[in-house]
Amino acid sequence: MFDGKSILITGGTGSFGKKYTATLLKRFQPKKIIVYSRDELKQFEMQQTFNDPAMRYFIGDVRDKERLKQACRDVDYIIHAAALKQVPAAEYNPMECIKTNVYGAENVISAAIACNVNKVIALSTDKAANPVNLYGATKLCSDKLFVAANNITGGDSTRFSVVRYGNVVGSRGSVVPFFQTLIDKGEDTLPITDLNMTRFWITLQQGVDFVLKNFERMQGGEIFVPKIPSIRITDLAQALSPGIKMKEIGIRPGEKLHETMCPRDDSQRTLEFLDHFVISPSIQFTRPVDYSINCIEERGAPVEKGFAYNSGSNPDFLSIDNINALHQQA
């Protein structure tokens, strides 16, 4: 569906954007891939690897609505990956996080509607479900904006959906590079916030593939959640350095012991499909939508009342060997 199409990736120089670009160029023949980001050095570095004739590089910030509109001209699909994501940084700089993650989301929506973009998928996070930190709260606001945007378009063509998933193996700012740096320095002990902590775990390629598939599935207004395994943080440490000692240092402000992707309070709106969940909108749209059957004829069924998809109670946990295998793929 991407052959001959123009795709815009906000925050396109990040880990996800680069993997998404590589996958598009490998599997499809897009007309244009527009990388939209504010860091000129990262764009320069990305150009050294991705110099296909389809590539376009736009310096711009999602806080700048007019620049976004320029970038969105003749665009068919948008992947909104731009965000301020560091939990402690967001706590110390709340308005900066709000300007990018909330106002930026609204600007993407406005630009997409103004330029008659066909489909938009916004990347979310498990931290947006029952948020306890500002980053998660801004991403929840962003999710709500993208879902509600389908009411603004009404009968027009632009459709908006959200993809929510957990920690990405080896992505910038994640715990794996942090642990690996300490191990490479010869440290014999790793700092662990809580020995009982769990997280959802997904590779970049799995995340990219899930987003690609959801462009086919989406009707507009859904929050897509993949069925993915959990890890124990202690198992992760052992996978990276067998036998290494661990020191519990306490959970950081705004951090959870376990993460949730489908909250219990949303169980009445959650549908289970073969390899993913869909959280349907809490508002009624002007156009009727049956979210139990998606655009590629996959069928879902309502989950039980009170169901929650939580990293601690997830039936699928990775072993240390599994973690190592995924780490090598990343």
Tab-separated table of C-alpha atoms in Angstrom:
chain	number	residue	atom	x	y	z
A	1	MET	CA	0.000	0.000	0.000
A	2	PHE	CA	3.036	2.287	0.181
A	3	ASP	CA	4.169	1.883	-3.422
A	4	GLY	CA	4.081	5.250	-5.160
A	5	LYS	CA	2.960	6.979	-1.943
A	6	SER	CA	4.448	9.820	0.083
A	7	ILE	CA	5.097	9.142	3.777
A	8	LEU	CA	6.008	11.720	6.419
A	9	ILE	CA	7.737	10.616	9.630
A	10	THR	CA	7.857	13.187	12.422
A	11	GLY	CA	10.837	12.632	14.677
A	12	GLY	CA	12.188	10.624	11.774
A	13	THR	CA	15.835	10.652	12.897
A	14	GLY	CA	15.053	8.648	16.036
A	15	SER	CA	15.448	4.892	16.458
A	16	PHE	CA	11.949	4.142	15.199
A	17	GLY	CA	12.144	6.556	12.263
A	18	LYS	CA	15.374	5.066	10.952
A	19	LYS	CA	14.115	1.487	11.216
A	20	TYR	CA	10.790	2.463	9.625
A	21	THR	CA	12.622	4.189	6.762
A	22	ALA	CA	14.862	1.170	6.193
A	23	THR	CA	11.828	-1.141	6.120
A	24	LEU	CA	9.876	1.053	3.689
A	25	LEU	CA	12.820	1.233	1.282
A	26	LYS	CA	13.390	-2.528	1.495
A	27	ARG	CA	9.788	-3.672	1.021
A	28	PHE	CA	8.151	-0.936	-1.050
A	29	GLN	CA	8.794	1.657	-3.717
A	30	PRO	CA	7.546	4.861	-2.089
A	31	LYS	CA	7.371	8.100	-4.021
A	32	LYS	CA	8.760	10.086	-1.080
A	33	ILE	CA	9.823	9.472	2.496
A	34	ILE	CA	9.938	12.774	4.341
A	35	VAL	CA	12.007	12.833	7.520
A	36	TYR	CA	10.791	15.719	9.659
A	37	SER	CA	12.873	16.623	12.705
A	38	ARG	CA	14.607	19.550	14.359
A	39	ASP	CA	18.178	18.227	14.678
A	40	GLU	CA	20.300	19.097	11.636
A	41	LEU	CA	23.234	16.924	12.753
A	42	LYS	CA	21.062	13.815	13.086
A	43	GLN	CA	19.579	14.516	9.656
A	44	PHE	CA	23.062	14.898	8.165
A	45	GLU	CA	24.133	11.605	9.737
A	46	MET	CA	20.979	9.860	8.527
A	47	GLN	CA	21.572	11.107	4.975
A	48	GLN	CA	24.876	9.223	4.910
A	49	THR	CA	22.939	5.955	5.216
A	50	PHE	CA	19.604	6.809	3.634
A	51	ASN	CA	20.334	8.605	0.364
A	52	ASP	CA	17.736	6.948	-1.852
A	53	PRO	CA	16.139	9.297	-4.447
A	54	ALA	CA	12.859	9.001	-2.524
A	55	MET	CA	14.348	10.551	0.608
A	56	ARG	CA	13.504	14.107	1.680
A	57	TYR	CA	14.798	15.842	4.807
A	58	PHE	CA	12.850	18.681	6.430
A	59	ILE	CA	14.249	20.670	9.334
A	60	GLY	CA	11.283	21.541	11.507
A	61	ASP	CA	9.656	21.209	14.908
A	62	VAL	CA	6.201	19.761	15.545
A	63	ARG	CA	5.576	22.898	17.609
A	64	ASP	CA	5.620	24.844	14.294
A	65	LYS	CA	2.230	24.347	12.633
A	66	GLU	CA	3.036	26.282	9.455
A	67	ARG	CA	6.250	24.353	8.835
A	68	LEU	CA	4.340	21.109	9.354
A	69	LYS	CA	1.789	22.167	6.743
A	70	GLN	CA	4.592	22.777	4.258
A	71	ALA	CA	6.003	19.321	4.949
A	72	CYS	CA	2.574	17.675	4.624
A	73	ARG	CA	1.848	18.822	1.071
A	74	ASP	CA	0.864	15.857	-1.123
A	75	VAL	CA	1.555	13.420	1.737
A	76	ASP	CA	-0.520	10.214	1.862
A	77	TYR	CA	0.493	8.811	5.246
A	78	ILE	CA	1.961	10.251	8.454
A	79	ILE	CA	3.709	8.396	11.260
A	80	HIS	CA	3.902	10.717	14.255
A	81	ALA	CA	6.921	9.577	16.261
A	82	ALA	CA	8.218	12.934	17.523
A	83	ALA	CA	8.061	13.297	21.301
A	84	LEU	CA	9.975	14.244	24.420
A	85	LYS	CA	10.229	10.862	26.115
A	86	GLN	CA	12.580	11.016	29.088
A	87	VAL	CA	10.512	10.692	32.264
A	88	PRO	CA	12.837	12.663	34.619
A	89	ALA	CA	13.395	15.420	32.026
A	90	ALA	CA	9.634	15.814	31.630
A	91	GLU	CA	9.187	16.125	35.409
A	92	TYR	CA	11.768	18.919	35.550
A	93	ASN	CA	10.646	20.652	32.332
A	94	PRO	CA	6.887	20.095	32.235
A	95	MET	CA	5.893	22.866	29.825
A	96	GLU	CA	8.523	21.825	27.286
A	97	CYS	CA	7.105	18.294	27.331
A	98	ILE	CA	3.557	19.641	26.983
A	99	LYS	CA	4.521	21.913	24.068
A	100	THR	CA	5.987	19.032	22.089
A	101	ASN	CA	3.782	16.100	23.080
A	102	VAL	CA	0.395	17.847	23.330
A	103	TYR	CA	0.580	21.030	21.255
A	104	GLY	CA	2.739	19.187	18.732
A	105	ALA	CA	0.099	16.460	18.410
A	106	GLU	CA	-2.585	19.069	17.736
A	107	ASN	CA	-0.355	20.668	15.088
A	108	VAL	CA	0.124	17.335	13.318
A	109	ILE	CA	-3.644	16.826	13.304
A	110	SER	CA	-4.294	20.318	11.916
A	111	ALA	CA	-1.639	19.949	9.214
A	112	ALA	CA	-2.914	16.501	8.195
A	113	ILE	CA	-6.487	17.755	7.840
A	114	ALA	CA	-5.434	20.909	5.975
A	115	CYS	CA	-3.396	18.848	3.491
A	116	ASN	CA	-5.956	16.028	3.083
A	117	VAL	CA	-3.580	13.327	4.299
A	118	ASN	CA	-5.148	9.883	3.945
A	119	LYS	CA	-4.107	8.149	7.198
A	120	VAL	CA	-2.194	9.129	10.323
A	121	ILE	CA	-0.832	6.821	13.015
A	122	ALA	CA	0.538	8.316	16.230
A	123	LEU	CA	2.981	6.327	18.346
A	124	SER	CA	2.047	6.070	22.000
A	125	THR	CA	3.462	4.277	25.041
A	126	ASP	CA	2.381	1.991	27.853
A	127	LYS	CA	3.049	4.959	30.149
A	128	ALA	CA	-0.083	6.636	28.710
A	129	ALA	CA	-2.271	4.008	30.397
A	130	ASN	CA	-3.183	5.156	33.929
A	131	PRO	CA	-0.275	7.637	33.854
A	132	VAL	CA	1.665	8.480	37.000
A	133	ASN	CA	4.229	10.788	35.366
A	134	LEU	CA	3.993	13.865	33.170
A	135	TYR	CA	5.358	12.118	30.091
A	136	GLY	CA	2.613	9.492	30.330
A	137	ALA	CA	-0.011	12.179	30.957
A	138	THR	CA	1.033	14.130	27.853
A	139	LYS	CA	0.915	10.975	25.749
A	140	LEU	CA	-2.562	10.203	27.089
A	141	CYS	CA	-3.603	13.714	26.016
A	142	SER	CA	-2.023	13.090	22.629
A	143	ASP	CA	-3.898	9.778	22.273
A	144	LYS	CA	-7.190	11.507	23.075
A	145	LEU	CA	-6.471	14.252	20.522
A	146	PHE	CA	-5.772	11.779	17.730
A	147	VAL	CA	-8.843	9.690	18.532
A	148	ALA	CA	-11.138	12.742	18.691
A	149	ALA	CA	-9.668	14.108	15.437
A	150	ASN	CA	-11.784	11.555	13.580
A	151	ASN	CA	-14.845	13.545	14.607
A	152	ILE	CA	-13.344	16.731	13.167
A	153	THR	CA	-12.911	15.164	9.739
A	154	GLY	CA	-16.404	13.697	9.757
A	155	GLY	CA	-17.048	12.282	6.299
A	156	ASP	CA	-13.725	13.487	4.900
A	157	SER	CA	-10.907	11.098	4.082
A	158	THR	CA	-8.342	11.752	6.838
A	159	ARG	CA	-8.300	9.031	9.477
A	160	PHE	CA	-6.331	8.961	12.725
A	161	SER	CA	-5.332	6.001	14.906
A	162	VAL	CA	-2.861	5.279	17.703
A	163	VAL	CA	-0.348	2.475	18.263
A	164	ARG	CA	0.682	1.799	21.858
A	165	TYR	CA	3.491	-0.528	22.884
A	166	GLY	CA	6.105	-1.058	25.586
A	167	ASN	CA	9.874	-0.755	25.967
A	168	VAL	CA	11.836	-1.097	22.737
A	169	VAL	CA	14.935	-3.304	22.863
A	170	GLY	CA	18.054	-1.163	22.608
A	171	SER	CA	16.360	2.118	21.644
A	172	ARG	CA	18.056	5.404	22.537
A	173	GLY	CA	17.603	6.212	26.216
A	174	SER	CA	16.445	2.712	27.161
A	175	VAL	CA	17.873	0.627	29.977
A	176	VAL	CA	19.796	-1.785	27.722
A	177	PRO	CA	22.376	0.732	26.428
A	178	PHE	CA	22.688	2.107	29.980
A	179	PHE	CA	23.397	-1.337	31.447
A	180	GLN	CA	25.729	-2.195	28.576
A	181	THR	CA	27.773	0.967	29.121
A	182	LEU	CA	28.275	0.059	32.789
A	183	ILE	CA	29.228	-3.511	31.877
A	184	ASP	CA	31.696	-2.307	29.232
A	185	LYS	CA	33.320	-0.076	31.861
A	186	GLY	CA	33.949	-3.134	33.998
A	187	GLU	CA	31.333	-2.461	36.690
A	188	ASP	CA	30.584	-5.581	38.736
A	189	THR	CA	27.196	-4.336	40.008
A	190	LEU	CA	24.183	-2.985	38.116
A	191	PRO	CA	21.761	-0.502	39.736
A	192	ILE	CA	18.225	-1.918	39.735
A	193	THR	CA	15.360	0.362	40.714
A	194	ASP	CA	13.263	-2.533	42.030
A	195	LEU	CA	14.071	-6.249	41.878
A	196	ASN	CA	10.409	-7.084	41.162
A	197	MET	CA	10.048	-4.667	38.228
A	198	THR	CA	8.651	-5.941	34.913
A	199	ARG	CA	8.292	-4.357	31.486
A	200	PHE	CA	6.707	-5.170	28.140
A	201	TRP	CA	9.432	-5.936	25.600
A	202	ILE	CA	9.415	-5.434	21.819
A	203	THR	CA	12.089	-5.089	19.130
A	204	LEU	CA	12.218	-2.093	16.825
A	205	GLN	CA	11.438	-4.293	13.821
A	206	GLN	CA	8.395	-5.768	15.570
A	207	GLY	CA	7.200	-2.245	16.367
A	208	VAL	CA	7.693	-1.125	12.768
A	209	ASP	CA	5.913	-4.189	11.385
A	210	PHE	CA	2.998	-3.626	13.755
A	211	VAL	CA	2.604	-0.017	12.620
A	212	LEU	CA	2.809	-1.024	8.947
A	213	LYS	CA	0.078	-3.627	9.415
A	214	ASN	CA	-2.154	-1.201	11.295
A	215	PHE	CA	-2.214	1.191	8.347
A	216	GLU	CA	-4.053	-1.635	6.574
A	217	ARG	CA	-6.263	-2.462	9.562
A	218	MET	CA	-7.281	0.996	10.735
A	219	GLN	CA	-10.727	2.510	10.432
A	220	GLY	CA	-9.874	5.566	12.527
A	221	GLY	CA	-10.171	6.070	16.276
A	222	GLU	CA	-8.603	2.803	17.455
A	223	ILE	CA	-5.743	2.370	19.877
A	224	PHE	CA	-3.828	-0.697	18.698
A	225	VAL	CA	-1.922	-2.720	21.311
A	226	PRO	CA	0.300	-5.663	20.293
A	227	LYS	CA	0.426	-8.907	22.232
A	228	ILE	CA	4.064	-8.953	23.310
A	229	PRO	CA	6.051	-10.652	26.074
A	230	SER	CA	7.184	-9.218	29.395
A	231	ILE	CA	10.612	-9.345	31.000
A	232	ARG	CA	11.816	-9.199	34.577
A	233	ILE	CA	14.423	-6.492	34.991
A	234	THR	CA	16.620	-8.934	36.941
A	235	ASP	CA	16.502	-11.392	34.014
A	236	LEU	CA	17.550	-8.593	31.677
A	237	ALA	CA	20.581	-7.850	33.851
A	238	GLN	CA	21.557	-11.531	33.912
A	239	ALA	CA	21.104	-11.818	30.140
A	240	LEU	CA	23.491	-8.927	29.550
A	241	SER	CA	26.064	-10.106	32.088
A	242	PRO	CA	25.547	-13.576	33.611
A	243	GLY	CA	26.257	-13.662	37.332
A	244	ILE	CA	26.518	-9.905	37.726
A	245	LYS	CA	25.532	-8.482	41.105
A	246	MET	CA	22.565	-6.144	41.437
A	247	LYS	CA	21.908	-3.296	43.840
A	248	GLU	CA	18.347	-2.120	44.444
A	249	ILE	CA	18.273	1.697	44.401
A	250	GLY	CA	14.536	2.436	44.564
A	251	ILE	CA	11.967	3.422	41.971
A	252	ARG	CA	12.500	6.856	40.425
A	253	PRO	CA	9.796	9.547	40.676
A	254	GLY	CA	7.043	8.854	38.175
A	255	GLU	CA	8.096	5.242	37.593
A	256	LYS	CA	5.837	2.178	37.938
A	257	LEU	CA	6.669	-1.290	39.208
A	258	HIS	CA	4.693	-2.811	36.316
A	259	GLU	CA	3.352	-1.211	33.125
A	260	THR	CA	-0.160	-1.460	31.686
A	261	MET	CA	-1.191	-1.198	28.055
A	262	CYS	CA	-4.914	-2.000	28.314
A	263	PRO	CA	-6.278	-0.514	31.566
A	264	ARG	CA	-8.967	-2.295	33.531
A	265	ASP	CA	-11.193	0.785	33.271
A	266	ASP	CA	-11.156	0.415	29.468
A	267	SER	CA	-12.104	-3.280	29.491
A	268	GLN	CA	-15.647	-2.556	28.285
A	269	ARG	CA	-14.138	-1.003	25.148
A	270	THR	CA	-11.306	-3.486	24.548
A	271	LEU	CA	-11.424	-6.112	21.806
A	272	GLU	CA	-9.064	-9.066	21.533
A	273	PHE	CA	-7.749	-10.140	18.134
A	274	LEU	CA	-5.357	-12.975	17.316
A	275	ASP	CA	-2.123	-11.025	17.880
A	276	HIS	CA	-3.270	-7.679	19.257
A	277	PHE	CA	-5.893	-5.740	21.196
A	278	VAL	CA	-7.939	-2.748	20.080
A	279	ILE	CA	-9.235	-0.126	22.493
A	280	SER	CA	-12.211	1.496	20.799
A	281	PRO	CA	-13.063	5.186	21.319
A	282	SER	CA	-14.916	6.370	24.399
A	283	ILE	CA	-16.816	8.909	22.269
A	284	GLN	CA	-19.393	8.377	19.540
A	285	PHE	CA	-18.382	9.405	16.040
A	286	THR	CA	-20.691	10.952	13.474
A	287	ARG	CA	-20.049	7.872	11.305
A	288	PRO	CA	-20.866	4.423	12.733
A	289	VAL	CA	-17.863	2.087	13.033
A	290	ASP	CA	-17.798	-1.595	13.952
A	291	TYR	CA	-14.372	-2.065	15.500
A	292	SER	CA	-14.852	-5.820	15.913
A	293	ILE	CA	-14.100	-6.237	12.180
A	294	ASN	CA	-11.154	-4.305	10.789
A	295	CYS	CA	-10.375	-3.262	7.224
A	296	ILE	CA	-8.624	-6.538	6.383
A	297	GLU	CA	-11.506	-8.620	7.747
A	298	GLU	CA	-9.844	-9.705	10.982
A	299	ARG	CA	-12.374	-10.266	13.746
A	300	GLY	CA	-12.064	-9.452	17.410
A	301	ALA	CA	-14.128	-10.299	20.485
A	302	PRO	CA	-14.780	-8.302	23.670
A	303	VAL	CA	-12.499	-9.097	26.601
A	304	GLU	CA	-13.901	-10.013	29.988
A	305	LYS	CA	-15.119	-7.212	32.215
A	306	GLY	CA	-12.259	-6.014	34.422
A	307	PHE	CA	-9.569	-7.307	32.053
A	308	ALA	CA	-6.210	-5.525	32.193
A	309	TYR	CA	-3.135	-6.134	30.055
A	310	ASN	CA	-0.316	-5.674	32.553
A	311	SER	CA	3.395	-6.522	32.296
A	312	GLY	CA	3.344	-8.151	35.737
A	313	SER	CA	0.376	-10.455	35.081
A	314	ASN	CA	1.159	-11.087	31.418
A	315	PRO	CA	1.147	-14.878	30.816
A	316	ASP	CA	4.054	-14.524	28.355
A	317	PHE	CA	7.463	-13.880	29.971
A	318	LEU	CA	10.810	-14.085	28.183
A	319	SER	CA	13.480	-16.367	29.587
A	320	ILE	CA	17.080	-15.169	29.856
A	321	ASP	CA	17.884	-17.089	26.646
A	322	ASN	CA	14.925	-15.449	24.887
A	323	ILE	CA	16.080	-12.006	26.019
A	324	ASN	CA	19.534	-12.695	24.641
A	325	ALA	CA	18.103	-13.834	21.308
A	326	LEU	CA	15.999	-10.687	20.967
A	327	HIS	CA	18.923	-8.502	22.032
A	328	GLN	CA	21.028	-9.988	19.246
A	329	GLN	CA	18.288	-9.253	16.696
A	330	ALA	CA	18.005	-5.603	17.747
